[in-house]
PDB file of C-alpha atoms in Angstrom:
ATOM      1  CA  TYR A   1      29.284  13.641  23.598  1.00 71.00           C
ATOM      2  CA  THR A   2      27.766  14.578  27.051  1.00 85.00           C
ATOM      3  CA  MET A   3      26.108  17.133  28.740  1.00 89.00           C
ATOM      4  CA  ARG A   4      24.599  18.516  32.104  1.00 91.00           C
ATOM      5  CA  LEU A   5      20.457  18.140  31.526  1.00 88.00           C
ATOM      6  CA  ASP A   6      19.945  21.437  33.859  1.00 86.00           C
ATOM      7  CA  TYR A   7      21.122  23.046  30.602  1.00 91.00           C
ATOM      8  CA  LEU A   8      17.928  22.642  29.157  1.00 91.00           C
ATOM      9  CA  GLU A   9      14.910  24.940  29.001  1.00 90.00           C
ATOM     10  CA  ASN A  10      12.696  22.406  29.542  1.00 87.00           C
ATOM     11  CA  ILE A  11      13.567  20.383  31.665  1.00 89.00           C
ATOM     12  CA  ASP A  12      11.256  18.410  34.470  1.00 87.00           C
ATOM     13  CA  LYS A  13      13.702  19.728  36.959  1.00 88.00           C
ATOM     14  CA  GLU A  14      11.640  18.014  39.254  1.00 90.00           C
ATOM     15  CA  GLY A  15      11.158  14.896  38.237  1.00 88.00           C
ATOM     16  CA  PHE A  16      15.608  15.361  38.015  1.00 88.00           C
ATOM     17  CA  GLU A  17      15.275  16.058  41.393  1.00 90.00           C
ATOM     18  CA  SER A  18      12.988  13.358  42.341  1.00 92.00           C
ATOM     19  CA  LYS A  19      15.224  10.427  44.455  1.00 92.00           C
ATOM     20  CA  ASN A  20      12.159   8.312  42.238  1.00 90.00           C
ATOM     21  CA  GLY A  21      13.726   9.354  39.252  1.00 84.00           C
ATOM     22  CA  VAL A  22      11.039   9.763  36.671  1.00 85.00           C
ATOM     23  CA  GLN A  23       9.487   6.383  34.815  1.00 87.00           C
ATOM     24  CA  VAL A  24      10.588   6.342  31.426  1.00 92.00           C
ATOM     25  CA  GLU A  25       7.399   6.292  28.535  1.00 95.00           C
ATOM     26  CA  GLY A  26       9.333   5.653  25.218  1.00 97.00           C
ATOM     27  CA  ILE A  27      12.146   4.101  23.567  1.00 97.00           C
ATOM     28  CA  LEU A  28      14.615   4.758  20.564  1.00 97.00           C
ATOM     29  CA  TYR A  29      16.784   2.861  18.587  1.00 97.00           C
ATOM     30  CA  GLY A  30      18.131   4.289  15.286  1.00 94.00           C
ATOM     31  CA  GLY A  31      19.793   3.243  12.133  1.00 91.00           C
ATOM     32  CA  ARG A  32      21.486   4.661   9.077  1.00 92.00           C
ATOM     33  CA  ASP A  33      19.498   2.988   5.914  1.00 92.00           C
ATOM     34  CA  SER A  34      19.325   5.845   2.709  1.00 93.00           C
ATOM     35  CA  ASP A  35      16.193   3.108   1.306  1.00 94.00           C
ATOM     36  CA  ILE A  36      14.027   0.726   4.102  1.00 96.00           C
ATOM     37  CA  THR A  37      13.463   1.803   7.442  1.00 97.00           C
ATOM     38  CA  VAL A  38      10.603   4.719   8.203  1.00 98.00           C
ATOM     39  CA  PRO A  39      11.839   8.365   9.464  1.00 98.00           C
ATOM     40  CA  ILE A  40       9.894   7.205  12.967  1.00 98.00           C
ATOM     41  CA  GLU A  41       7.976   4.395  13.547  1.00 99.00           C
ATOM     42  CA  GLU A  42       6.283   2.826  16.838  1.00 99.00           C
ATOM     43  CA  SER A  43       5.926  -1.551  17.252  1.00 98.00           C
ATOM     44  CA  PRO A  44       2.927  -2.780  18.514  1.00 97.00           C
ATOM     45  CA  SER A  45       4.623  -4.838  21.701  1.00 97.00           C
ATOM     46  CA  TRP A  46       7.236  -4.900  23.942  1.00 98.00           C
ATOM     47  CA  ARG A  47       8.935  -7.582  21.835  1.00 98.00           C
ATOM     48  CA  ASP A  48       8.623  -7.029  18.568  1.00 98.00           C
ATOM     49  CA  GLY A  49      10.176  -3.555  19.488  1.00 98.00           C
ATOM     50  CA  ILE A  50      13.042  -6.089  19.873  1.00 98.00           C
ATOM     51  CA  LEU A  51      13.066  -8.481  17.513  1.00 98.00           C
ATOM     52  CA  LEU A  52      11.673  -5.885  14.910  1.00 98.00           C
ATOM     53  CA  LYS A  53      13.198  -2.215  15.802  1.00 98.00           C
ATOM     54  CA  ALA A  54      16.714  -3.506  18.194  1.00 98.00           C
ATOM     55  CA  ALA A  55      17.754  -6.268  16.643  1.00 98.00           C
ATOM     56  CA  THR A  56      16.980  -6.061  12.782  1.00 98.00           C
ATOM     57  CA  LEU A  57      19.144  -1.794  13.660  1.00 96.00           C
ATOM     58  CA  GLU A  58      21.812  -1.989  10.017  1.00 95.00           C
ATOM     59  CA  SER A  59      23.949   1.261   9.541  1.00 90.00           C
ATOM     60  CA  GLU A  60      25.136   2.411   5.852  1.00 86.00           C
ATOM     61  CA  THR A  61      28.861   2.440   6.250  1.00 74.00           C
ATOM     62  CA  THR A  62      30.054   6.005   5.312  1.00 64.00           C
ATOM     63  CA  SER A  63      32.766   8.731   4.117  1.00 54.00           C
ATOM     64  CA  ALA A  64      33.799   8.488   7.600  1.00 53.00           C
ATOM     65  CA  THR A  65      34.718   4.870   7.964  1.00 55.00           C
ATOM     66  CA  LEU A  66      37.407   2.796   6.868  1.00 53.00           C
ATOM     67  CA  GLY A  67      35.662   1.068   3.415  1.00 59.00           C
ATOM     68  CA  LYS A  68      33.096   1.406   1.083  1.00 70.00           C
ATOM     69  CA  GLU A  69      30.686   3.167   1.663  1.00 68.00           C
ATOM     70  CA  GLY A  70      27.188   2.498   0.932  1.00 71.00           C
ATOM     71  CA  VAL A  71      27.470  -1.020   2.925  1.00 81.00           C
ATOM     72  CA  ARG A  72      24.972  -1.999   5.575  1.00 88.00           C
ATOM     73  CA  LYS A  73      26.496  -3.604   8.624  1.00 91.00           C
ATOM     74  CA  SER A  74      24.330  -5.048  11.057  1.00 94.00           C
ATOM     75  CA  ASP A  75      24.750  -3.918  15.089  1.00 94.00           C
ATOM     76  CA  PRO A  76      21.541  -5.112  16.453  1.00 96.00           C
ATOM     77  CA  MET A  77      20.830  -2.050  19.637  1.00 95.00           C
ATOM     78  CA  ALA A  78      24.326  -0.146  18.669  1.00 92.00           C
ATOM     79  CA  ILE A  79      25.729  -2.516  21.417  1.00 92.00           C
ATOM     80  CA  THR A  80      27.450  -5.291  19.353  1.00 92.00           C
ATOM     81  CA  ASP A  81      31.229  -3.494  19.592  1.00 90.00           C
ATOM     82  CA  PHE A  82      30.471  -2.640  23.521  1.00 93.00           C
ATOM     83  CA  LEU A  83      28.548  -6.808  23.992  1.00 93.00           C
ATOM     84  CA  SER A  84      30.577  -8.477  25.958  1.00 94.00           C
ATOM     85  CA  TYR A  85      28.604 -11.963  26.477  1.00 95.00           C
ATOM     86  CA  PRO A  86      26.439 -13.616  23.695  1.00 97.00           C
ATOM     87  CA  LEU A  87      24.113 -11.503  21.712  1.00 97.00           C
ATOM     88  CA  GLY A  88      21.414 -14.269  21.589  1.00 98.00           C
ATOM     89  CA  GLN A  89      21.657 -14.228  24.971  1.00 98.00           C
ATOM     90  CA  TYR A  90      22.059 -10.037  25.157  1.00 98.00           C
ATOM     91  CA  THR A  91      18.099  -9.858  23.463  1.00 98.00           C
ATOM     92  CA  MET A  92      16.327 -12.382  24.897  1.00 98.00           C
ATOM     93  CA  ASN A  93      17.577 -10.837  28.423  1.00 97.00           C
ATOM     94  CA  ASN A  94      16.285  -7.713  26.185  1.00 97.00           C
ATOM     95  CA  ILE A  95      12.640  -9.395  25.979  1.00 98.00           C
ATOM     96  CA  ARG A  96      12.440 -10.291  29.638  1.00 97.00           C
ATOM     97  CA  PHE A  97      12.352  -6.965  30.854  1.00 95.00           C
ATOM     98  CA  GLY A  98      10.074  -5.822  29.412  1.00 95.00           C
ATOM     99  CA  GLU A  99       8.065  -8.826  30.315  1.00 92.00           C
ATOM    100  CA  LYS A 100       8.839  -8.784  34.116  1.00 94.00           C
ATOM    101  CA  VAL A 101       7.102  -5.001  33.945  1.00 92.00           C
ATOM    102  CA  ASP A 102       3.684  -3.539  34.366  1.00 92.00           C
ATOM    103  CA  GLN A 103       4.257  -1.004  31.702  1.00 93.00           C
ATOM    104  CA  PRO A 104       7.229  -1.491  29.420  1.00 96.00           C
ATOM    105  CA  PRO A 105       8.173   2.243  27.849  1.00 97.00           C
ATOM    106  CA  ARG A 106       6.925   1.760  24.020  1.00 98.00           C
ATOM    107  CA  ILE A 107       9.589   0.967  21.230  1.00 98.00           C
ATOM    108  CA  PHE A 108      10.134   3.549  18.429  1.00 99.00           C
ATOM    109  CA  SER A 109      12.645   2.986  14.934  1.00 98.00           C
ATOM    110  CA  THR A 110      14.268   5.541  13.477  1.00 97.00           C
ATOM    111  CA  ASN A 111      15.714   6.286  10.918  1.00 96.00           C
ATOM    112  CA  TYR A 112      17.237  10.331   9.223  1.00 94.00           C
ATOM    113  CA  PHE A 113      19.383   9.378   6.660  1.00 94.00           C
ATOM    114  CA  MET A 114      16.439   8.151   3.003  1.00 95.00           C
ATOM    115  CA  LYS A 115      17.694   9.257   0.566  1.00 95.00           C
ATOM    116  CA  ASN A 116      15.646   9.585  -2.810  1.00 94.00           C
ATOM    117  CA  ALA A 117      16.319   8.285  -5.364  1.00 89.00           C
ATOM    118  CA  ALA A 118      19.392  11.436  -7.154  1.00 92.00           C
ATOM    119  CA  GLY A 119      20.866  10.055  -3.878  1.00 91.00           C
ATOM    120  CA  ASN A 120      20.129  12.732  -1.834  1.00 94.00           C
ATOM    121  CA  PHE A 121      18.952  13.820   2.260  1.00 94.00           C
ATOM    122  CA  MET A 122      15.209  13.623   2.116  1.00 95.00           C
ATOM    123  CA  THR A 123      15.126  16.295   5.190  1.00 94.00           C
ATOM    124  CA  SER A 124      17.045  18.388   7.137  1.00 91.00           C
ATOM    125  CA  LYS A 125      19.634  17.677  10.606  1.00 91.00           C
ATOM    126  CA  LEU A 126      16.256  19.280  12.814  1.00 95.00           C
ATOM    127  CA  ALA A 127      13.235  17.553  10.983  1.00 97.00           C
ATOM    128  CA  LYS A 128      13.851  14.764  13.454  1.00 96.00           C
ATOM    129  CA  LYS A 129      12.815  16.728  15.492  1.00 96.00           C
ATOM    130  CA  VAL A 130       9.500  16.688  14.148  1.00 98.00           C
ATOM    131  CA  TRP A 131       9.851  12.983  13.887  1.00 98.00           C
ATOM    132  CA  LEU A 132      10.542  13.048  18.212  1.00 97.00           C
ATOM    133  CA  HIS A 133       7.993  15.347  19.026  1.00 98.00           C
ATOM    134  CA  TRP A 134       5.207  12.665  16.954  1.00 99.00           C
ATOM    135  CA  ALA A 135       6.452  10.040  19.158  1.00 98.00           C
ATOM    136  CA  GLU A 136       6.455  11.745  21.968  1.00 97.00           C
ATOM    137  CA  GLY A 137       2.055  13.159  21.037  1.00 98.00           C
ATOM    138  CA  ARG A 138       2.078   9.107  20.846  1.00 98.00           C
ATOM    139  CA  LEU A 139       2.222   8.333  23.298  1.00 97.00           C
ATOM    140  CA  HIS A 140       0.051  10.847  25.318  1.00 96.00           C
ATOM    141  CA  GLY A 141      -2.727   9.522  23.288  1.00 97.00           C
ATOM    142  CA  GLU A 142      -2.456  12.856  21.047  1.00 98.00           C
ATOM    143  CA  TYR A 143      -1.874  11.319  17.751  1.00 98.00           C
ATOM    144  CA  ASP A 144      -3.780   8.956  15.358  1.00 98.00           C
ATOM    145  CA  ALA A 145      -1.727   6.585  13.087  1.00 99.00           C
ATOM    146  CA  TYR A 146      -1.369   4.352  10.371  1.00 99.00           C
ATOM    147  CA  ASP A 147      -0.728   0.511  10.600  1.00 99.00           C
ATOM    148  CA  THR A 148       2.094  -1.100   8.486  1.00 99.00           C
ATOM    149  CA  PRO A 149       3.494  -4.523   8.383  1.00 98.00           C
ATOM    150  CA  THR A 150       5.920  -3.927  11.490  1.00 98.00           C
ATOM    151  CA  GLY A 151       4.801  -0.903  12.880  1.00 98.00           C
ATOM    152  CA  LYS A 152       1.845   2.171  13.329  1.00 99.00           C
ATOM    153  CA  ILE A 153       3.515   5.129  11.607  1.00 99.00           C
ATOM    154  CA  PRO A 154       2.644   9.267  11.438  1.00 99.00           C
ATOM    155  CA  ARG A 155      -1.020  10.416   9.378  1.00 99.00           C
ATOM    156  CA  TYR A 156       0.454  13.174   6.506  1.00 99.00           C
ATOM    157  CA  GLU A 157      -2.188  15.534   9.093  1.00 98.00           C
ATOM    158  CA  ASP A 158      -0.566  15.956  11.665  1.00 99.00           C
ATOM    159  CA  LEU A 159       2.698  15.742  10.671  1.00 99.00           C
ATOM    160  CA  VAL A 160       2.147  18.733   9.043  1.00 98.00           C
ATOM    161  CA  ILE A 161       1.304  20.797  11.471  1.00 98.00           C
ATOM    162  CA  LEU A 162       4.662  19.448  13.200  1.00 98.00           C
ATOM    163  CA  PHE A 163       6.574  20.539  10.723  1.00 98.00           C
ATOM    164  CA  GLN A 164       4.832  23.805  10.795  1.00 98.00           C
ATOM    165  CA  LYS A 165       4.899  24.197  14.530  1.00 97.00           C
ATOM    166  CA  HIS A 166       8.624  23.047  15.112  1.00 97.00           C
ATOM    167  CA  LEU A 167      11.036  24.458  12.254  1.00 97.00           C
ATOM    168  CA  ASP A 168       8.673  27.172  10.427  1.00 97.00           C
ATOM    169  CA  GLU A 169       8.957  24.281   7.071  1.00 96.00           C
ATOM    170  CA  ALA A 170       5.548  23.095   4.626  1.00 97.00           C
ATOM    171  CA  PHE A 171       6.140  19.014   4.500  1.00 97.00           C
ATOM    172  CA  SER A 172       5.173  17.507   0.814  1.00 97.00           C
ATOM    173  CA  LYS A 173       2.445  14.812   0.815  1.00 98.00           C
ATOM    174  CA  GLU A 174       4.213  13.627  -2.010  1.00 97.00           C
ATOM    175  CA  ASP A 175       8.345  12.905   0.345  1.00 97.00           C
ATOM    176  CA  TYR A 176       5.321  11.953   2.837  1.00 98.00           C
ATOM    177  CA  GLU A 177       4.887   8.765   0.481  1.00 98.00           C
ATOM    178  CA  TYR A 178       7.932   8.950   0.055  1.00 98.00           C
ATOM    179  CA  LEU A 179       9.831   8.559   3.477  1.00 98.00           C
ATOM    180  CA  PHE A 180       6.339   6.651   4.945  1.00 99.00           C
ATOM    181  CA  SER A 181       6.106   3.086   2.503  1.00 98.00           C
ATOM    182  CA  PHE A 182       6.345   0.199   3.313  1.00 99.00           C
ATOM    183  CA  ARG A 183       9.040  -1.843   0.792  1.00 98.00           C
ATOM    184  CA  CYS A 184       8.478  -5.112   1.196  1.00 99.00           C
ATOM    185  CA  ALA A 185      11.977  -6.487  -0.612  1.00 98.00           C
ATOM    186  CA  GLY A 186      14.056  -3.967   1.374  1.00 98.00           C
ATOM    187  CA  TRP A 187      11.995  -5.055   4.975  1.00 98.00           C
ATOM    188  CA  ILE A 188      12.730  -9.222   4.206  1.00 98.00           C
ATOM    189  CA  GLY A 189      15.899  -8.893   2.996  1.00 97.00           C
ATOM    190  CA  LYS A 190      16.429  -6.496   6.061  1.00 97.00           C
ATOM    191  CA  LEU A 191      15.354  -9.284   8.206  1.00 98.00           C
ATOM    192  CA  GLU A 192      17.466 -12.385   6.491  1.00 98.00           C
ATOM    193  CA  ARG A 193      19.895 -10.828   6.665  1.00 97.00           C
ATOM    194  CA  THR A 194      19.566  -9.878  11.285  1.00 98.00           C
ATOM    195  CA  LYS A 195      19.051 -14.095  10.752  1.00 98.00           C
ATOM    196  CA  ALA A 196      22.083 -14.163   9.230  1.00 98.00           C
ATOM    197  CA  PHE A 197      24.294 -12.338  11.820  1.00 98.00           C
ATOM    198  CA  TYR A 198      22.888 -13.881  14.793  1.00 98.00           C
ATOM    199  CA  THR A 199      23.743 -17.150  12.989  1.00 98.00           C
ATOM    200  CA  LYS A 200      27.736 -15.337  12.495  1.00 97.00           C
ATOM    201  CA  MET A 201      28.073 -14.257  16.174  1.00 96.00           C
ATOM    202  CA  ASP A 202      25.997 -16.613  18.063  1.00 96.00           C
ATOM    203  CA  SER A 203      25.700 -20.683  18.082  1.00 96.00           C
ATOM    204  CA  HIS A 204      23.746 -20.903  20.519  1.00 97.00           C
ATOM    205  CA  THR A 205      21.222 -18.101  19.868  1.00 98.00           C
ATOM    206  CA  PRO A 206      17.591 -19.165  21.025  1.00 98.00           C
ATOM    207  CA  GLN A 207      15.219 -20.622  17.826  1.00 98.00           C
ATOM    208  CA  GLU A 208      13.036 -18.603  19.838  1.00 98.00           C
ATOM    209  CA  LEU A 209      14.797 -15.703  17.323  1.00 98.00           C
ATOM    210  CA  PHE A 210      14.400 -17.321  14.824  1.00 98.00           C
ATOM    211  CA  ASP A 211      10.952 -18.225  14.626  1.00 99.00           C
ATOM    212  CA  HIS A 212      10.166 -15.105  15.470  1.00 98.00           C
ATOM    213  CA  TRP A 213      11.623 -13.310  12.241  1.00 99.00           C
ATOM    214  CA  ASP A 214      10.647 -16.299  10.091  1.00 99.00           C
ATOM    215  CA  GLN A 215       6.841 -15.365  11.063  1.00 99.00           C
ATOM    216  CA  ALA A 216       7.918 -11.896   9.923  1.00 99.00           C
ATOM    217  CA  ILE A 217       8.828 -12.536   6.104  1.00 99.00           C
ATOM    218  CA  GLU A 218       5.748 -15.162   6.073  1.00 99.00           C
ATOM    219  CA  HIS A 219       3.468 -12.397   7.743  1.00 98.00           C
ATOM    220  CA  ILE A 220       5.554  -9.288   5.037  1.00 99.00           C
ATOM    221  CA  ARG A 221       4.986 -11.183   2.229  1.00 99.00           C
ATOM    222  CA  ALA A 222       1.837 -11.815   2.439  1.00 98.00           C
ATOM    223  CA  ALA A 223       1.413  -8.352   2.954  1.00 99.00           C
ATOM    224  CA  LYS A 224       3.512  -7.973  -0.226  1.00 98.00           C
ATOM    225  CA  GLU A 225       0.515 -10.382  -2.130  1.00 98.00           C
ATOM    226  CA  ARG A 226      -2.160  -8.174  -1.158  1.00 98.00           C
ATOM    227  CA  PHE A 227      -1.082  -4.994  -1.549  1.00 98.00           C
ATOM    228  CA  GLY A 228       2.128  -4.390  -3.418  1.00 98.00           C
ATOM    229  CA  ASP A 229       5.842  -3.843  -2.553  1.00 98.00           C
ATOM    230  CA  VAL A 230       5.938  -0.973  -1.746  1.00 98.00           C
ATOM    231  CA  ILE A 231       2.935  -0.354   0.214  1.00 99.00           C
ATOM    232  CA  ARG A 232       1.897   3.432   1.118  1.00 98.00           C
ATOM    233  CA  PRO A 233       0.887   5.470   4.209  1.00 99.00           C
ATOM    234  CA  GLY A 234      -2.971   4.868   4.811  1.00 98.00           C
ATOM    235  CA  ALA A 235      -3.336   1.490   2.179  1.00 98.00           C
ATOM    236  CA  TYR A 236      -1.849  -1.359   4.927  1.00 98.00           C
ATOM    237  CA  ARG A 237      -4.838  -3.279   6.818  1.00 96.00           C
ATOM    238  CA  PRO A 238      -3.896  -6.027   8.615  1.00 93.00           C
TER     239      PRO A 238
END
């Protein structure tokens, strides 16, 4: 769907009307999975953002789709249904694009569909407002973050304030730790599925992409050895 930007109360009217436009400071890539990807995570670099956030996007099938529900389907950058040239080349073009600009946008991954052990969604649909306000705050240096093997995640004390301010809701430490724990085995499987998907989709995918994913897998395996399979927020040390 689309809408007129000038319908929004908080639009930057000066930027909207400027012939020079506005600078893009952040890009969000969002998938749908119930038990691996945290609600919001910042990438440490443009290249990592493309290869560990955008290229690894998966969506679980729902009751609205044909076939079995809950099956993970790879969809790098949510573009595969619309891509008109090889996926590996497209991914390399994304990497090179960001490396050519002086201030590449920061890349964030999102996942609004985490479920608990009972199969219920952990947060309401409106929680995305909190995740996006945190990302916006990171761009302006307002929040610190915890490191993970694949990026940076919010601190609990900041999310408590954001939930209260924007949703007038409490946010428990228990929910925070479940939502933002890093799941090593899940991520290794996710990266292996990404490699298999690229191999299937484009036999000429550049080797450097596979090398990056292999390095990430080894990095996560090393983290698993040091901190365990499920790493609580704040427990990881690079």
